[in-house]
Amino acid sequence: MTDHAPASPAQARHPYSPVRETGTGLVFLSGQLGVADGRVVVGGVAAETRQALANLRAKLASAGLEFRHVVKITVYLTTMDDRNAMDAVYQETLPEPRPARTCIAVAELPYRARVELDAIAVREGD
């Protein structure tokens, strides 16, 4: 596997979640939180989701990829009550066809965030 070094401020905010690329064309991106400038963004789960997606976009770009390369996103929420707010931002932000998605409830996330995104992308098929 190859790790891509952070190439933007958004990536540098999340040094614990490098882009990991396999030799088979799979690219794994994890830990995209709604964090800007070292803190969770203000504005609730919708604002956190927007920021997490922006951080994910920056990570994809560091690997020369875009959202169209993403085949699956896993969403972690600290309460499933936030699913509708997260989903509204997800639907308005991601282009169609949207990747497959799973949503998992977790006890807590770093920085006291309420949403985290992990993604799997495929380099093949450009």
PDB file of C-alpha atoms in Angstrom:
ATOM      1  CA  MET A   1       0.000   0.000   0.000  1.00  0.00           C
ATOM      2  CA  THR A   2       1.068   3.562  -0.649  1.00  0.00           C
ATOM      3  CA  ASP A   3       0.298   6.481   1.662  1.00  0.00           C
ATOM      4  CA  HIS A   4      -0.107   9.926   0.127  1.00  0.00           C
ATOM      5  CA  ALA A   5       1.392  12.784   2.124  1.00  0.00           C
ATOM      6  CA  PRO A   6      -0.933  15.656   3.045  1.00  0.00           C
ATOM      7  CA  ALA A   7      -1.038  18.154   0.182  1.00  0.00           C
ATOM      8  CA  SER A   8      -3.421  20.752   1.604  1.00  0.00           C
ATOM      9  CA  PRO A   9      -4.414  22.344   4.911  1.00  0.00           C
ATOM     10  CA  ALA A  10      -7.502  20.100   5.074  1.00  0.00           C
ATOM     11  CA  GLN A  11      -5.304  17.007   4.947  1.00  0.00           C
ATOM     12  CA  ALA A  12      -2.851  18.392   7.471  1.00  0.00           C
ATOM     13  CA  ARG A  13      -5.726  18.767   9.951  1.00  0.00           C
ATOM     14  CA  HIS A  14      -6.173  15.011   9.819  1.00  0.00           C
ATOM     15  CA  PRO A  15      -2.695  13.468   9.898  1.00  0.00           C
ATOM     16  CA  TYR A  16      -4.085  10.306  11.494  1.00  0.00           C
ATOM     17  CA  SER A  17      -6.072   9.492   8.347  1.00  0.00           C
ATOM     18  CA  PRO A  18      -3.769   9.209   5.337  1.00  0.00           C
ATOM     19  CA  VAL A  19      -4.931   8.161   1.909  1.00  0.00           C
ATOM     20  CA  ARG A  20      -3.983   4.503   1.507  1.00  0.00           C
ATOM     21  CA  GLU A  21      -3.726   3.149  -2.002  1.00  0.00           C
ATOM     22  CA  THR A  22      -3.394  -0.528  -2.878  1.00  0.00           C
ATOM     23  CA  GLY A  23      -1.656  -1.863  -5.949  1.00  0.00           C
ATOM     24  CA  THR A  24      -5.024  -3.078  -7.245  1.00  0.00           C
ATOM     25  CA  GLY A  25      -6.603   0.359  -7.744  1.00  0.00           C
ATOM     26  CA  LEU A  26      -8.456   0.570  -4.423  1.00  0.00           C
ATOM     27  CA  VAL A  27      -8.002   3.783  -2.432  1.00  0.00           C
ATOM     28  CA  PHE A  28      -9.071   3.985   1.237  1.00  0.00           C
ATOM     29  CA  LEU A  29      -9.804   7.340   2.912  1.00  0.00           C
ATOM     30  CA  SER A  30     -10.781   7.399   6.565  1.00  0.00           C
ATOM     31  CA  GLY A  31     -11.462   9.810   9.385  1.00  0.00           C
ATOM     32  CA  GLN A  32     -12.998  12.726   7.501  1.00  0.00           C
ATOM     33  CA  LEU A  33     -14.471  14.732  10.357  1.00  0.00           C
ATOM     34  CA  GLY A  34     -16.315  18.038  10.337  1.00  0.00           C
ATOM     35  CA  VAL A  35     -13.164  19.722  11.642  1.00  0.00           C
ATOM     36  CA  ALA A  36     -11.713  23.032  10.432  1.00  0.00           C
ATOM     37  CA  ASP A  37      -8.714  24.764  12.004  1.00  0.00           C
ATOM     38  CA  GLY A  38      -8.404  21.974  14.550  1.00  0.00           C
ATOM     39  CA  ARG A  39     -11.985  22.270  15.844  1.00  0.00           C
ATOM     40  CA  VAL A  40     -15.396  20.937  15.011  1.00  0.00           C
ATOM     41  CA  VAL A  41     -17.183  23.511  12.858  1.00  0.00           C
ATOM     42  CA  VAL A  42     -20.079  25.411  14.398  1.00  0.00           C
ATOM     43  CA  GLY A  43     -23.572  24.781  13.055  1.00  0.00           C
ATOM     44  CA  GLY A  44     -24.505  21.251  14.033  1.00  0.00           C
ATOM     45  CA  VAL A  45     -24.384  18.038  12.069  1.00  0.00           C
ATOM     46  CA  ALA A  46     -25.191  19.722   8.723  1.00  0.00           C
ATOM     47  CA  ALA A  47     -22.153  22.013   9.020  1.00  0.00           C
ATOM     48  CA  GLU A  48     -19.995  19.103  10.187  1.00  0.00           C
ATOM     49  CA  THR A  49     -21.128  17.006   7.224  1.00  0.00           C
ATOM     50  CA  ARG A  50     -20.297  19.824   4.774  1.00  0.00           C
ATOM     51  CA  GLN A  51     -16.825  20.169   6.287  1.00  0.00           C
ATOM     52  CA  ALA A  52     -16.253  16.396   6.385  1.00  0.00           C
ATOM     53  CA  LEU A  53     -17.179  16.201   2.690  1.00  0.00           C
ATOM     54  CA  ALA A  54     -14.835  19.126   1.924  1.00  0.00           C
ATOM     55  CA  ASN A  55     -12.035  17.331   3.785  1.00  0.00           C
ATOM     56  CA  LEU A  56     -12.834  14.130   1.892  1.00  0.00           C
ATOM     57  CA  ARG A  57     -12.729  16.055  -1.420  1.00  0.00           C
ATOM     58  CA  ALA A  58      -9.258  17.381  -0.515  1.00  0.00           C
ATOM     59  CA  LYS A  59      -8.049  13.885   0.359  1.00  0.00           C
ATOM     60  CA  LEU A  60      -9.377  12.534  -2.934  1.00  0.00           C
ATOM     61  CA  ALA A  61      -7.627  15.333  -4.821  1.00  0.00           C
ATOM     62  CA  SER A  62      -4.313  14.445  -3.124  1.00  0.00           C
ATOM     63  CA  ALA A  63      -4.610  11.042  -4.803  1.00  0.00           C
ATOM     64  CA  GLY A  64      -5.716  12.534  -8.140  1.00  0.00           C
ATOM     65  CA  LEU A  65      -9.313  11.408  -7.620  1.00  0.00           C
ATOM     66  CA  GLU A  66     -12.783  12.977  -7.413  1.00  0.00           C
ATOM     67  CA  PHE A  67     -16.117  11.997  -5.868  1.00  0.00           C
ATOM     68  CA  ARG A  68     -17.004  10.154  -9.090  1.00  0.00           C
ATOM     69  CA  HIS A  69     -14.307   7.594  -8.180  1.00  0.00           C
ATOM     70  CA  VAL A  70     -15.890   6.810  -4.798  1.00  0.00           C
ATOM     71  CA  VAL A  71     -17.778   3.528  -4.695  1.00  0.00           C
ATOM     72  CA  LYS A  72     -18.701   3.406  -0.992  1.00  0.00           C
ATOM     73  CA  ILE A  73     -18.954   5.818   1.915  1.00  0.00           C
ATOM     74  CA  THR A  74     -19.415   4.747   5.512  1.00  0.00           C
ATOM     75  CA  VAL A  75     -21.020   7.391   7.727  1.00  0.00           C
ATOM     76  CA  TYR A  76     -20.529   7.223  11.494  1.00  0.00           C
ATOM     77  CA  LEU A  77     -23.017   9.200  13.605  1.00  0.00           C
ATOM     78  CA  THR A  78     -23.039   9.634  17.364  1.00  0.00           C
ATOM     79  CA  THR A  79     -26.836   9.620  17.210  1.00  0.00           C
ATOM     80  CA  MET A  80     -29.062   8.321  14.452  1.00  0.00           C
ATOM     81  CA  ASP A  81     -31.324  11.312  15.176  1.00  0.00           C
ATOM     82  CA  ASP A  82     -28.816  13.281  13.039  1.00  0.00           C
ATOM     83  CA  ARG A  83     -29.253  11.050  10.000  1.00  0.00           C
ATOM     84  CA  ASN A  84     -31.788  13.283   8.191  1.00  0.00           C
ATOM     85  CA  ALA A  85     -29.631  16.421   8.562  1.00  0.00           C
ATOM     86  CA  MET A  86     -26.541  14.517   7.376  1.00  0.00           C
ATOM     87  CA  ASP A  87     -28.466  12.946   4.513  1.00  0.00           C
ATOM     88  CA  ALA A  88     -29.762  16.295   3.215  1.00  0.00           C
ATOM     89  CA  VAL A  89     -26.200  17.635   2.888  1.00  0.00           C
ATOM     90  CA  TYR A  90     -24.962  14.338   1.441  1.00  0.00           C
ATOM     91  CA  GLN A  91     -27.686  14.400  -1.228  1.00  0.00           C
ATOM     92  CA  GLU A  92     -27.051  18.035  -2.214  1.00  0.00           C
ATOM     93  CA  THR A  93     -23.247  17.680  -2.280  1.00  0.00           C
ATOM     94  CA  LEU A  94     -22.476  14.375  -3.972  1.00  0.00           C
ATOM     95  CA  PRO A  95     -23.027  14.020  -7.711  1.00  0.00           C
ATOM     96  CA  GLU A  96     -25.190  11.281  -9.160  1.00  0.00           C
ATOM     97  CA  PRO A  97     -24.783   8.413  -9.320  1.00  0.00           C
ATOM     98  CA  ARG A  98     -24.013   8.558  -5.610  1.00  0.00           C
ATOM     99  CA  PRO A  99     -21.809   5.866  -4.109  1.00  0.00           C
ATOM    100  CA  ALA A 100     -23.181   3.088  -1.958  1.00  0.00           C
ATOM    101  CA  ARG A 101     -23.502   4.159   1.661  1.00  0.00           C
ATOM    102  CA  THR A 102     -23.813   2.629   5.083  1.00  0.00           C
ATOM    103  CA  CYS A 103     -24.651   4.494   8.275  1.00  0.00           C
ATOM    104  CA  ILE A 104     -23.430   3.290  11.663  1.00  0.00           C
ATOM    105  CA  ALA A 105     -24.151   4.614  15.167  1.00  0.00           C
ATOM    106  CA  VAL A 106     -21.080   4.978  17.388  1.00  0.00           C
ATOM    107  CA  ALA A 107     -20.614   5.985  21.026  1.00  0.00           C
ATOM    108  CA  GLU A 108     -18.243   8.884  20.281  1.00  0.00           C
ATOM    109  CA  LEU A 109     -15.908  10.411  17.696  1.00  0.00           C
ATOM    110  CA  PRO A 110     -12.651  12.388  18.016  1.00  0.00           C
ATOM    111  CA  TYR A 111     -12.939  16.118  18.757  1.00  0.00           C
ATOM    112  CA  ARG A 112     -16.496  15.413  19.998  1.00  0.00           C
ATOM    113  CA  ALA A 113     -17.616  15.408  16.370  1.00  0.00           C
ATOM    114  CA  ARG A 114     -21.068  14.061  15.512  1.00  0.00           C
ATOM    115  CA  VAL A 115     -20.274  12.733  12.025  1.00  0.00           C
ATOM    116  CA  GLU A 116     -17.320  10.990  10.376  1.00  0.00           C
ATOM    117  CA  LEU A 117     -16.943   9.702   6.815  1.00  0.00           C
ATOM    118  CA  ASP A 118     -14.822   6.869   5.453  1.00  0.00           C
ATOM    119  CA  ALA A 119     -14.650   6.178   1.727  1.00  0.00           C
ATOM    120  CA  ILE A 120     -13.421   3.585  -0.720  1.00  0.00           C
ATOM    121  CA  ALA A 121     -12.528   4.772  -4.214  1.00  0.00           C
ATOM    122  CA  VAL A 122     -11.429   2.946  -7.324  1.00  0.00           C
ATOM    123  CA  ARG A 123      -8.697   4.311  -9.552  1.00  0.00           C
ATOM    124  CA  GLU A 124      -9.505   1.957 -12.443  1.00  0.00           C
ATOM    125  CA  GLY A 125     -11.986   3.113 -15.057  1.00  0.00           C
ATOM    126  CA  ASP A 126     -10.750   6.712 -15.485  1.00  0.00           C
TER     127      ASP A 126
END
